[in-house]
Amino acid sequence: MSDTSSFTAFTITLGEARITAFCDGILTVPVANLYRLNSDQPTPEKFPGAPGELSVNAFLIETDGRKIMIDTGSGALFGPDHGKLPAALKTLGISPDAIDDIILTHIHADHSGGLIADGKPVFKNAKLHIGKTEAAFWLSEGADRAPGVTEKVKGQIGRAHATIDPYKAENRVTIFEDNGEILPGFSASLRPGHTPGHLCVRFDTGENSIVFVGDIVHGDSVQFADPTVTIDFDYDQPNAAISRAAAFAQAADEGYLIAAAHLPFPGIGRIRRDGENYRFEAYCPK
């Protein structure tokens, strides 16, 4: 286990693999104002247990001689308090050039922003893997001119191109089916709502499994106590709630580890049933 106080990295062993969580930065936001429950307006009084900040986590899996990232943090897109991933990798003796593959759970800026620095790829040798529905929504020709696209989404589409296009120009982008194998040992399940093509990415090693759930949850209390609570960032609020409930139920029933982008660092643990709802149990090394 790494000392998280010095360089925001935390490593566990899972079967024959090593999994390291990185904190790319902290979002200081009034999360209670962002949660939604039966209203499209802020109702912070309903969420007294809401956090005041959200960690931005990314994950590295080292397996069978390969280094595979799940998401890349915000890079420079969220200001100077973010973009810690490359330095944290180097502190562990890993050059960004040594990363073989990057799998995105979705293409929001706090997951894809770390792909670039000054408009150029940070990971000079990695193949970038994106789900079919997610790529179609954000990257299709004319996506920013589609009926009903808001100014907010137009801005997100612009950032998606800014982070993905440099890899596409070097023929290093692979599109995979929403449900099924991505790479040996890695598979995807479509969990739409937060974005149209939002995915959970499962890694199986021997009898051990961990699922990288992306933005299925924000914070470690409110949405576990009530999975119907959505967040302003969810593109499709009803489907986000449905996907959250399904992801929680599967994780609780199967007992595998999860790793989440916006749970308190390192974001790794298990989901347990708590009456009709759930609770998060942070990973504790034996």
Coordinates of C-alpha atoms in Angstrom, one line a residue:
M1 CA 0.0 0.0 0.0
S2 CA 1.4 3.4 -0.9
D3 CA 1.5 6.5 1.3
T4 CA -1.4 8.5 0.1
S5 CA -0.2 11.7 1.9
S6 CA 2.8 12.2 -0.4
F7 CA 1.6 11.7 -3.9
T8 CA -2.0 10.7 -3.9
A9 CA -1.6 7.1 -5.0
F10 CA -3.0 3.9 -3.4
T11 CA -2.1 0.4 -4.6
I12 CA -3.8 -3.0 -3.9
T13 CA -3.1 -6.4 -5.2
L14 CA -5.9 -8.3 -6.9
G15 CA -5.0 -11.8 -7.9
E16 CA -1.9 -11.5 -10.1
A17 CA -2.7 -7.8 -10.9
R18 CA -1.7 -4.5 -9.2
I19 CA -4.3 -1.8 -9.1
T20 CA -3.4 1.8 -8.2
A21 CA -5.8 4.6 -7.6
F22 CA -4.7 8.1 -8.2
C23 CA -6.3 11.4 -7.0
D24 CA -6.0 13.8 -9.9
G25 CA -7.5 16.6 -7.9
I26 CA -10.4 17.7 -5.7
L27 CA -13.6 19.4 -6.8
T28 CA -14.7 21.8 -4.2
V29 CA -18.4 22.1 -4.9
P30 CA -21.6 22.5 -2.9
V31 CA -22.8 19.0 -3.8
A32 CA -26.1 19.4 -1.9
N33 CA -27.0 22.1 -4.5
L34 CA -26.3 19.6 -7.3
Y35 CA -28.3 16.6 -6.1
R36 CA -31.8 16.2 -7.5
L37 CA -34.8 14.4 -6.1
N38 CA -38.2 14.8 -7.7
S39 CA -37.3 18.3 -8.8
D40 CA -35.2 20.0 -11.4
Q41 CA -34.4 22.8 -9.0
P42 CA -31.8 22.7 -6.2
T43 CA -33.2 21.5 -2.8
P44 CA -30.0 21.4 -0.6
E45 CA -32.1 21.1 2.6
K46 CA -33.0 17.5 1.5
F47 CA -29.4 16.5 1.6
P48 CA -27.8 17.4 4.9
G49 CA -25.2 14.6 4.6
A50 CA -23.9 15.9 1.2
P51 CA -20.2 16.3 0.9
G52 CA -18.5 19.7 0.2
E53 CA -16.0 18.2 -2.2
L54 CA -15.5 15.4 -4.6
S55 CA -12.3 13.5 -5.4
V56 CA -11.4 13.0 -9.1
N57 CA -10.0 9.5 -9.2
A58 CA -8.3 7.5 -12.0
F59 CA -7.0 4.0 -11.9
L60 CA -4.1 2.0 -13.3
I61 CA -4.2 -1.8 -13.7
E62 CA -0.9 -3.6 -14.2
T63 CA -1.5 -7.1 -15.5
D64 CA 0.3 -9.6 -17.8
G65 CA 3.0 -7.1 -18.5
R66 CA 0.6 -4.4 -19.6
K67 CA -0.4 -1.1 -18.0
I68 CA -4.0 0.0 -18.5
M69 CA -5.6 3.2 -17.3
I70 CA -9.2 3.6 -16.5
D71 CA -10.0 7.3 -17.1
T72 CA -7.3 10.0 -16.8
G73 CA -8.6 12.8 -14.6
S74 CA -9.1 16.4 -15.5
G75 CA -5.7 17.5 -16.7
A76 CA -5.5 21.3 -17.0
L77 CA -9.2 21.6 -17.8
F78 CA -10.3 22.2 -14.2
G79 CA -7.5 24.5 -13.1
P80 CA -4.1 24.3 -11.3
D81 CA -5.4 22.1 -8.5
H82 CA -5.9 19.2 -10.9
G83 CA -3.8 17.3 -13.4
K84 CA -1.8 15.5 -10.7
L85 CA -1.9 12.1 -12.5
P86 CA 1.3 12.3 -14.6
A87 CA 3.5 13.4 -11.7
A88 CA 2.0 10.7 -9.5
L89 CA 2.7 8.1 -12.1
K90 CA 6.3 9.3 -12.3
T91 CA 6.7 9.1 -8.6
L92 CA 5.9 5.4 -8.9
G93 CA 8.6 5.1 -11.6
I94 CA 6.0 4.9 -14.4
S95 CA 6.3 7.2 -17.4
P96 CA 3.1 8.2 -19.1
D97 CA 4.8 6.8 -22.3
A98 CA 4.7 3.3 -20.6
I99 CA 0.9 3.2 -20.6
D100 CA -0.3 0.6 -23.1
D101 CA -4.1 1.2 -23.1
I102 CA -6.6 3.8 -21.8
I103 CA -10.3 2.9 -21.3
L104 CA -12.8 5.7 -20.8
T105 CA -15.9 5.1 -18.7
H106 CA -17.3 8.2 -20.5
I107 CA -16.1 11.4 -22.1
H108 CA -16.7 14.1 -19.5
A109 CA -13.8 16.5 -19.0
D110 CA -12.9 15.1 -15.6
H111 CA -12.3 11.7 -17.1
S112 CA -10.7 12.6 -20.5
G113 CA -9.0 16.0 -19.7
G114 CA -5.9 14.2 -18.6
L115 CA -5.4 12.8 -22.1
I116 CA -3.8 16.0 -23.3
A117 CA -1.4 18.8 -22.2
D118 CA -1.1 21.9 -24.3
G119 CA -3.3 20.2 -26.9
K120 CA -0.9 17.2 -27.3
P121 CA -1.2 13.6 -26.1
V122 CA 0.2 13.0 -22.7
F123 CA 0.2 9.2 -23.3
K124 CA 2.3 9.0 -26.4
N125 CA 2.1 5.2 -26.9
A126 CA -1.3 4.3 -25.5
K127 CA -4.3 3.1 -27.5
L128 CA -7.5 4.8 -26.4
H129 CA -10.7 2.7 -26.1
I130 CA -14.1 4.3 -26.1
G131 CA -17.6 2.7 -26.1
K132 CA -19.7 2.9 -29.3
T133 CA -22.6 4.9 -27.9
E134 CA -20.4 7.3 -26.1
A135 CA -18.3 8.0 -29.1
A136 CA -21.3 8.5 -31.3
F137 CA -23.0 11.0 -29.0
W138 CA -19.9 13.2 -28.4
L139 CA -17.8 12.8 -31.5
S140 CA -20.1 12.2 -34.5
E141 CA -20.1 14.8 -37.3
G142 CA -22.6 17.5 -36.5
A143 CA -23.3 16.3 -32.9
D144 CA -23.1 20.0 -31.7
R145 CA -25.9 20.9 -34.2
A146 CA -28.3 18.1 -33.3
P147 CA -31.8 19.2 -32.3
G148 CA -32.2 20.0 -28.7
V149 CA -28.5 20.3 -27.9
T150 CA -28.0 22.9 -25.2
E151 CA -25.1 25.3 -25.0
K152 CA -23.8 23.3 -22.0
V153 CA -23.6 20.1 -24.1
K154 CA -22.1 22.0 -27.0
G155 CA -19.3 23.0 -24.7
Q156 CA -18.8 19.4 -23.6
I157 CA -18.7 18.3 -27.2
G158 CA -16.0 20.8 -27.9
R159 CA -13.9 19.5 -24.9
A160 CA -14.5 15.9 -26.1
H161 CA -13.0 16.7 -29.5
A162 CA -10.1 18.6 -27.8
T163 CA -9.1 15.6 -25.8
I164 CA -9.9 12.8 -28.2
D165 CA -9.0 14.2 -31.6
P166 CA -5.2 14.3 -31.0
Y167 CA -5.3 10.5 -30.5
K168 CA -7.6 10.0 -33.4
A169 CA -5.1 11.9 -35.6
E170 CA -2.5 9.3 -34.7
N171 CA -4.9 6.4 -35.4
R172 CA -4.8 5.4 -31.7
V173 CA -8.6 5.3 -31.0
T174 CA -10.5 2.1 -30.9
I175 CA -14.3 1.9 -30.6
F176 CA -15.8 -1.1 -28.8
E177 CA -19.3 -2.5 -28.3
D178 CA -21.1 -1.2 -25.3
N179 CA -21.6 -4.6 -23.8
G180 CA -18.8 -7.2 -24.0
E181 CA -15.0 -7.6 -24.2
I182 CA -12.8 -4.5 -24.5
L183 CA -9.4 -6.2 -23.9
P184 CA -8.5 -9.6 -22.4
G185 CA -9.8 -9.6 -18.9
F186 CA -11.7 -6.3 -19.4
S187 CA -15.4 -6.0 -20.3
A188 CA -18.0 -3.3 -20.5
S189 CA -21.6 -2.9 -19.4
L190 CA -23.7 0.0 -20.6
R191 CA -25.1 2.0 -17.7
P192 CA -26.6 5.0 -19.5
G193 CA -28.0 8.1 -17.9
H194 CA -25.0 10.1 -16.6
T195 CA -24.1 10.2 -20.3
P196 CA -25.8 8.3 -23.1
G197 CA -22.9 5.9 -23.4
H198 CA -21.7 5.8 -19.7
L199 CA -20.1 2.4 -18.9
C200 CA -19.0 0.3 -16.1
V201 CA -15.7 -1.5 -16.8
R202 CA -15.1 -4.9 -15.3
F203 CA -11.7 -6.5 -14.8
D204 CA -11.5 -10.2 -14.0
T205 CA -8.3 -11.8 -12.8
G206 CA -8.6 -15.4 -11.8
E207 CA -11.4 -15.6 -9.3
N208 CA -11.2 -11.9 -8.4
S209 CA -13.1 -9.0 -10.0
I210 CA -13.3 -5.3 -9.7
V211 CA -15.7 -3.0 -11.5
F212 CA -14.8 0.6 -12.4
V213 CA -18.1 2.3 -12.1
G214 CA -17.2 5.7 -13.4
D215 CA -19.8 8.3 -12.4
I216 CA -22.5 5.9 -11.2
V217 CA -22.3 7.6 -7.9
H218 CA -21.1 11.0 -6.5
G219 CA -20.2 10.9 -2.8
D220 CA -20.3 8.1 -0.3
S221 CA -23.6 8.6 1.6
V222 CA -26.5 10.3 -0.1
Q223 CA -27.0 8.2 -3.2
F224 CA -26.3 4.9 -1.4
A225 CA -29.0 5.7 1.1
D226 CA -31.3 6.6 -1.8
P227 CA -30.2 5.5 -5.3
T228 CA -33.1 7.6 -6.8
V229 CA -31.1 10.8 -6.0
T230 CA -29.6 12.0 -9.2
I231 CA -27.1 14.9 -9.8
D232 CA -27.2 17.9 -12.0
F233 CA -24.4 16.4 -14.2
D234 CA -26.6 13.5 -15.2
Y235 CA -27.6 14.0 -18.8
D236 CA -30.8 11.8 -18.5
Q237 CA -31.9 11.9 -14.9
P238 CA -34.4 9.0 -14.9
N239 CA -32.1 6.6 -16.7
A240 CA -29.2 7.6 -14.4
A241 CA -31.3 6.6 -11.4
I242 CA -32.2 3.3 -13.1
S243 CA -28.6 2.5 -13.9
R244 CA -27.4 3.4 -10.4
A245 CA -29.9 1.1 -8.8
A246 CA -29.0 -1.8 -11.2
A247 CA -25.2 -1.2 -10.6
F248 CA -25.6 -1.1 -6.8
A249 CA -27.8 -4.3 -6.8
Q250 CA -25.3 -6.2 -8.9
A251 CA -22.3 -5.1 -6.9
A252 CA -24.0 -6.0 -3.6
D253 CA -25.3 -9.4 -4.8
E254 CA -22.0 -10.4 -6.4
G255 CA -19.7 -8.9 -3.7
Y256 CA -17.0 -7.7 -6.0
L257 CA -14.9 -4.6 -5.4
I258 CA -15.8 -1.4 -7.1
A259 CA -13.7 1.6 -7.9
A260 CA -15.4 5.0 -8.5
A261 CA -14.2 8.3 -9.8
H262 CA -16.0 10.5 -7.2
L263 CA -16.0 8.5 -4.0
P264 CA -13.5 9.7 -1.4
F265 CA -10.0 8.8 -2.4
P266 CA -9.0 6.0 -3.2
G267 CA -12.6 5.3 -4.2
I268 CA -12.2 1.5 -3.8
G269 CA -14.5 -0.7 -1.7
R270 CA -17.7 -2.7 -1.7
I271 CA -21.4 -2.0 -1.8
R272 CA -23.4 -3.6 0.9
R273 CA -27.1 -3.8 1.3
D274 CA -28.6 -1.7 4.1
G275 CA -32.2 -2.5 4.5
E276 CA -33.9 -1.6 1.2
N277 CA -30.9 0.6 0.2
Y278 CA -27.2 0.4 0.3
R279 CA -24.0 1.6 2.1
F280 CA -20.4 1.9 0.9
E281 CA -17.7 0.0 2.7
A282 CA -14.3 1.4 1.9
Y283 CA -11.5 -1.0 1.1
C284 CA -9.5 -2.1 4.1
P285 CA -6.2 -4.0 3.6
K286 CA -6.0 -7.2 5.6

